[in-house]
Coordinates of C-alpha atoms in Angstrom, one line a residue:
X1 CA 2.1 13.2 -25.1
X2 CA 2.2 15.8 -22.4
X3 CA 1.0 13.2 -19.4
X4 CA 3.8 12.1 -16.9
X5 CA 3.7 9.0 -14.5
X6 CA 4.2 10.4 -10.8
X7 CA 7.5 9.6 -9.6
X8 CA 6.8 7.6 -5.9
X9 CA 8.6 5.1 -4.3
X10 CA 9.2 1.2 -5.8
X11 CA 8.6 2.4 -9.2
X12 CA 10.8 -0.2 -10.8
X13 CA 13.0 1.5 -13.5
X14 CA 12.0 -0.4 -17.2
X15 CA 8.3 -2.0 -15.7
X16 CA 5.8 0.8 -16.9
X17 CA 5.8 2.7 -19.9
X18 CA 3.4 5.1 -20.9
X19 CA 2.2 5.2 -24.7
X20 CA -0.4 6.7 -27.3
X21 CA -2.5 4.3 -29.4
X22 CA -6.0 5.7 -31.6
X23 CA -5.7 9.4 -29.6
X24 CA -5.8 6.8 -25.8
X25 CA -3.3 6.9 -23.2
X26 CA -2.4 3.4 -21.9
X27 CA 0.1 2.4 -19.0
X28 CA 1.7 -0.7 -20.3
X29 CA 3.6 -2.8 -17.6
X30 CA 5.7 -5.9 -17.6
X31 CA 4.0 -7.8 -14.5
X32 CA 2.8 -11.6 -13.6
X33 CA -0.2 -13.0 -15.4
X34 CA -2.5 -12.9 -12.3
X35 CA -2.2 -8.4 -12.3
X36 CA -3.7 -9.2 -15.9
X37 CA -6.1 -12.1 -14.4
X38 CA -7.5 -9.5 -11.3
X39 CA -7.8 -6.7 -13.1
X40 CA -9.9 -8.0 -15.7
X41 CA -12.1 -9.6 -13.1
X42 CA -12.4 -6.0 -11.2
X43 CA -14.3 -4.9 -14.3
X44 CA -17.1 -6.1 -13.1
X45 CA -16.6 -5.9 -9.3
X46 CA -16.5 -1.9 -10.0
X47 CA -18.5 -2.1 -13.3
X48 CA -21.2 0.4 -11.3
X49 CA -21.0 2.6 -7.9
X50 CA -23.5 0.5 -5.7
X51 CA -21.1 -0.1 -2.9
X52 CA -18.1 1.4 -3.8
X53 CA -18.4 4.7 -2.8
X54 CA -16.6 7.0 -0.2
X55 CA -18.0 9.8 1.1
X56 CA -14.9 12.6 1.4
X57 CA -14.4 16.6 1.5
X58 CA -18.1 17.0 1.3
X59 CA -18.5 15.0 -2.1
X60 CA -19.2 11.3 -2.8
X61 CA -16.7 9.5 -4.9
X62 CA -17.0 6.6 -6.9
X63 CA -14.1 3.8 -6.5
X64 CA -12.9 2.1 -9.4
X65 CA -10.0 0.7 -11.6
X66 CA -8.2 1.3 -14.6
X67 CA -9.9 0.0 -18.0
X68 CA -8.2 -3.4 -19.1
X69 CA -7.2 -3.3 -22.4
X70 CA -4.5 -6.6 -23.4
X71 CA -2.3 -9.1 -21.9
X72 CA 0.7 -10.2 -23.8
X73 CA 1.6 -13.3 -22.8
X74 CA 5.2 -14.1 -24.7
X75 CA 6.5 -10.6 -23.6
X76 CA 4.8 -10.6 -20.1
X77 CA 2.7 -7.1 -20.4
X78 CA -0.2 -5.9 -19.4
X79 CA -1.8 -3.0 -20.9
X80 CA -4.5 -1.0 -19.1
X81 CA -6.1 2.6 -19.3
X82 CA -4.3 5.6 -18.2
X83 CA -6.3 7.5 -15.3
X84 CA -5.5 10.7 -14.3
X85 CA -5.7 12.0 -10.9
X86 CA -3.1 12.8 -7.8
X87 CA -1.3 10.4 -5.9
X88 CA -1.8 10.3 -2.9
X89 CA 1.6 9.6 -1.5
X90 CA 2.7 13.0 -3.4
X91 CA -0.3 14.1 -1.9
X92 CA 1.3 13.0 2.0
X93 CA 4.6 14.2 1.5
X94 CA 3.9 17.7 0.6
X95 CA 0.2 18.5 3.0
X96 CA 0.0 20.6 5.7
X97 CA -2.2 21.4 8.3
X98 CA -5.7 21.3 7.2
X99 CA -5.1 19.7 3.2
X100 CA -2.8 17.4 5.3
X101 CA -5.9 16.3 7.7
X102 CA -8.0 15.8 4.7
X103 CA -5.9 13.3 3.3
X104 CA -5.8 11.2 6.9
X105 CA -9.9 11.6 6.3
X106 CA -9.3 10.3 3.0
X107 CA -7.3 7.2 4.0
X108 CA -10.1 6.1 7.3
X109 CA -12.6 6.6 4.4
X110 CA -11.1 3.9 1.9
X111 CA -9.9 1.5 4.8
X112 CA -13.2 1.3 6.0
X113 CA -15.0 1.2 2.6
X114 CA -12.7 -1.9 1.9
X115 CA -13.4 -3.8 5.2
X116 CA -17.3 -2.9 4.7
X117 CA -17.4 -4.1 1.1
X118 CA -15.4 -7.1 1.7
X119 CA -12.4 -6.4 -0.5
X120 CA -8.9 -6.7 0.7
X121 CA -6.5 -5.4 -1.9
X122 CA -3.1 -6.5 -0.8
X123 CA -1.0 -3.7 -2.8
X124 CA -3.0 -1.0 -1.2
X125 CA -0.3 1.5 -0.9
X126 CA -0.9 5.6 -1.1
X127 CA 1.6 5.4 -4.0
X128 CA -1.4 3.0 -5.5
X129 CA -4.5 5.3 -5.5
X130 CA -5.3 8.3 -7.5
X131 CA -7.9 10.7 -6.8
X132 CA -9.6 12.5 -9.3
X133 CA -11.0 15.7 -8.0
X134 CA -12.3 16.9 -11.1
X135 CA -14.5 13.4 -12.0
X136 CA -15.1 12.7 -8.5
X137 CA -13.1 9.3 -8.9
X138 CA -10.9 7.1 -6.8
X139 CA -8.8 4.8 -8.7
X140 CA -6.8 1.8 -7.7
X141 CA -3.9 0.9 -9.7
X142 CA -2.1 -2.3 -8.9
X143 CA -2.8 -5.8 -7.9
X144 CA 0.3 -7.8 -8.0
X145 CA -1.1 -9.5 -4.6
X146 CA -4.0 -11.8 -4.3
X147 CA -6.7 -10.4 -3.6
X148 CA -9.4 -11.4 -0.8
X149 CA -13.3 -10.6 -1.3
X150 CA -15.6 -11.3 1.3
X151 CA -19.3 -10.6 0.0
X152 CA -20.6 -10.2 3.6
X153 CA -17.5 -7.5 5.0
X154 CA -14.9 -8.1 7.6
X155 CA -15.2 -8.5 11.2
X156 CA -13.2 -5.9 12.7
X157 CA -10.6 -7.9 14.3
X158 CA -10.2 -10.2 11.1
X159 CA -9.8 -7.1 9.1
X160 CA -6.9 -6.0 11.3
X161 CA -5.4 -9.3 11.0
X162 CA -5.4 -8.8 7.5
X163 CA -3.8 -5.6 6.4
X164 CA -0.9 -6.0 9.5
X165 CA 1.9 -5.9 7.5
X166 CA 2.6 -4.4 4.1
X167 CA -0.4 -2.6 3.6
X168 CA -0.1 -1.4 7.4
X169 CA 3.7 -0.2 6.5
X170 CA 2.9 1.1 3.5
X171 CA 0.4 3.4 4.8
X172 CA 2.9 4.2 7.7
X173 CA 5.6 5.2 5.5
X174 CA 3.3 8.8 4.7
X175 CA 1.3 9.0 8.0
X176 CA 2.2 10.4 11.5
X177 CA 2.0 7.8 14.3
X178 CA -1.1 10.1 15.5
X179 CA -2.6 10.0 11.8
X180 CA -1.8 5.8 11.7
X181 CA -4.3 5.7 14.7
X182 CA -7.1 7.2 13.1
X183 CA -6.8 5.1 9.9
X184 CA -5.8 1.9 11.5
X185 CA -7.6 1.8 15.3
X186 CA -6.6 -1.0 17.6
X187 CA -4.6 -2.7 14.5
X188 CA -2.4 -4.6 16.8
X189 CA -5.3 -5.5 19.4
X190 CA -7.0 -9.0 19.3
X191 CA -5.8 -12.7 17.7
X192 CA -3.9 -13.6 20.8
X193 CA -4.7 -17.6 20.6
X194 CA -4.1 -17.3 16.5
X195 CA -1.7 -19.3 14.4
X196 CA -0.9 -18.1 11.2
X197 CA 0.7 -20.7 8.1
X198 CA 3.7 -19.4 7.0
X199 CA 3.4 -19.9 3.5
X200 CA 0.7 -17.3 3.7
X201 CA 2.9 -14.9 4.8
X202 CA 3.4 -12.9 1.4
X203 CA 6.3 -10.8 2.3
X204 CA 9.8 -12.1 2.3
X205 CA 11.0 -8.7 4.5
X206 CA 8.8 -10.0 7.2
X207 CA 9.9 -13.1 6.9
X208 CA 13.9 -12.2 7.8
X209 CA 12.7 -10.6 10.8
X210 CA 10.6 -13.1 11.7
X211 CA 13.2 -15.8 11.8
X212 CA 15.8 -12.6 13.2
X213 CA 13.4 -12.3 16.1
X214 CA 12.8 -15.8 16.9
X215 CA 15.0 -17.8 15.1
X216 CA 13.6 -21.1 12.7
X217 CA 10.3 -21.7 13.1
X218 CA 7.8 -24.5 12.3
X219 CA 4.8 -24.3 9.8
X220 CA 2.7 -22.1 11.6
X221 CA 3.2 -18.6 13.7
X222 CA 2.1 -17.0 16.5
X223 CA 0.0 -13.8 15.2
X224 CA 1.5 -11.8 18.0
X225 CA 4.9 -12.9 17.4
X226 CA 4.3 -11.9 13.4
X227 CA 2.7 -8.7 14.5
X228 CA 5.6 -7.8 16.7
X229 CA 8.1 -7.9 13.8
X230 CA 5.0 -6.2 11.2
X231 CA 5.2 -3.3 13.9
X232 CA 8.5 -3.1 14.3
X233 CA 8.5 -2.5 10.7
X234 CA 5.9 -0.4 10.4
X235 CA 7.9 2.0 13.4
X236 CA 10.6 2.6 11.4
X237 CA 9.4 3.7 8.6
X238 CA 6.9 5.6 10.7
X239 CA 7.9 9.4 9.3
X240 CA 9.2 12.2 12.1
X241 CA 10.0 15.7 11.9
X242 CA 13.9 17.4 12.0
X243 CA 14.5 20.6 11.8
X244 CA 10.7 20.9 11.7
X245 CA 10.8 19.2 8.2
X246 CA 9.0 15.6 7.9
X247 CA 11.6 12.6 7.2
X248 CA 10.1 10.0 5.2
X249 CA 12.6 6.9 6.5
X250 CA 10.8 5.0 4.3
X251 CA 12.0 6.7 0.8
X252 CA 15.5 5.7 1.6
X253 CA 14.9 2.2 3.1
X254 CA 12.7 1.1 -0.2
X255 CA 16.8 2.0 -2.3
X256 CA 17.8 -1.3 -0.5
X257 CA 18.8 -3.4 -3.4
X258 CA 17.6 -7.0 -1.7
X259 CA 15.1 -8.1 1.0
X260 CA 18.0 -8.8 3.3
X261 CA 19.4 -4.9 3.0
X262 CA 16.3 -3.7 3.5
X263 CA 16.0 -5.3 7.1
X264 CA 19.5 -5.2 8.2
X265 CA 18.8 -1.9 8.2
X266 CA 15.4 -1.8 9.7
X267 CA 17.7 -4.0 12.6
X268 CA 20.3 -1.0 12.3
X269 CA 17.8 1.9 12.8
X270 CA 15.8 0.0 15.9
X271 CA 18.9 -0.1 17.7
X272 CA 20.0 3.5 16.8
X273 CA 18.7 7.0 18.3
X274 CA 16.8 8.7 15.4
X275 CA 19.4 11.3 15.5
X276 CA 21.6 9.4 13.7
X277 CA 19.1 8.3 11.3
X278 CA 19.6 10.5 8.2
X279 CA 23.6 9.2 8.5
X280 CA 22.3 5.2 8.4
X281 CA 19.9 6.0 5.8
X282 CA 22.7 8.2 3.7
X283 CA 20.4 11.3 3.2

């Protein structure tokens, strides 16, 4: 079995395995009941290409997950079809120059599939898609987050409301601030007079800072208060160039054993000059 899982950030030592069964590779991956719930169900959201195709490097490419194969329910695991392809954080450490602007195409080309089709997927992460230049295939590989369809797409400014946050920092953890602009325009514009409920609030990171920021709160939040600390994040993990290298900070802040590690140090690195970054972070 020659195939390798890509090494990228998060990948939880003991989770996935790879294995061989009837000459078929399958990812099999110890993960809550509703991965194994979605993914089944985005059989038949993606079981053709009408709609759920980007056009990218003068090709169309269809959009679609892996196969489902099994849950196991005593031992936790789901077991799905291994897709090939390049990932595309691997892809946004290591471009340059014109590959490098392809891949920024890449990314405004899926963001704005996802907002015209209606379908927020909350893990979306660069570490998450694959792109298969040889089938002409995009495939998304994790959905540990609930997902949100809207049949009829997202309005612009509801959109933006939506992916603040993780799937914002995510993204910003491979992408040049220049590069998050074109992938994510006017993201912290708009929803002024909105209250968000903070049980919605998925992320216990954002969260800390919240509650850093502005101390206890009550049941509901001021969007721009929650985007203030969602871009605060999002800034630090924002990657820069030393030495004329680029520093991924996020790499290093994702070893933070708990959620409470990870933004003491997001705290620690706002209030330091990037100089001293690499010495926080322990590069």
């Amino acid at each position: 079995m020659a195939k390798e899982l890509p090494q990228v950030i998060s990948q939880k030592e003991g989770r996935i395995d790879l294995t061989e069964s009837e000459g078929s590779l399958f990812i099999k991956k110890r993960t809550r009941k509703l991965e194994a719930i979605q993914l089944a169900m985005l059989q038949y959201f993606f079981k053709d290409d009408f709609g759920n195709q980007i056009e990218w490097h003068g090709s169309k490419y269809s959009i679609g997950v892996p196969r489902f194969a099994s849950w196991d329910e005593q031992n936790r695991t789901l077991q799905m079809e291994y897709c090939s392809g390049n990932n595309l954080e691997t892809e946004l450490k290591i471009a340059r120059g014109t590959e490098r602007i392809q891949f920024v195409d890449f990314s405004v080309e899926i963001f704005e599939w996802m907002r015209n089709r209606g379908f927020l997927w909350r893990d979306a992460a660069p570490r998450n898609t694959l792109i298969d230049t040889s089938s002409k295939r995009v495939i998304l590989v994790d959905f540990e987050r609930p997902l949100v369809l809207n049949p009829e797409g997202f309005e612009r400014e509801d959109f933006n409301l939506l992916v603040r946050g993780n799937i914002h920092e995510e993204f910003s953890g491979f992408l040049f601030q220049e590069e998050q602009e074109r992938v994510f325009p006017n993201i912290w514009e708009g929803n002024e007079n909105t209250y968000i409920d903070k049980q919605s609030i998925l992320s216990g990171r954002q969260l800390l800072l919240l509650t850093y920021l502005y101390g206890e709160q009550g049941k509901k939040v001021k969007a721009t208060d929650l985007a203030h600390a969602q871009k605060m994040m999002s800034d630090t993990v924002t990657p820069f160039n030393v030495d004329g290298e680029p520093f991924f900070p996020l790499i290093y802040l994702e070893k933070a054993p708990t959620a409470k590690d990870y933004i003491d140090k997001v705290i620690e690195l706002q209030n330091s000059p990037r100089e001293v970054w690499k010495e926080i972070l322990k590069v």
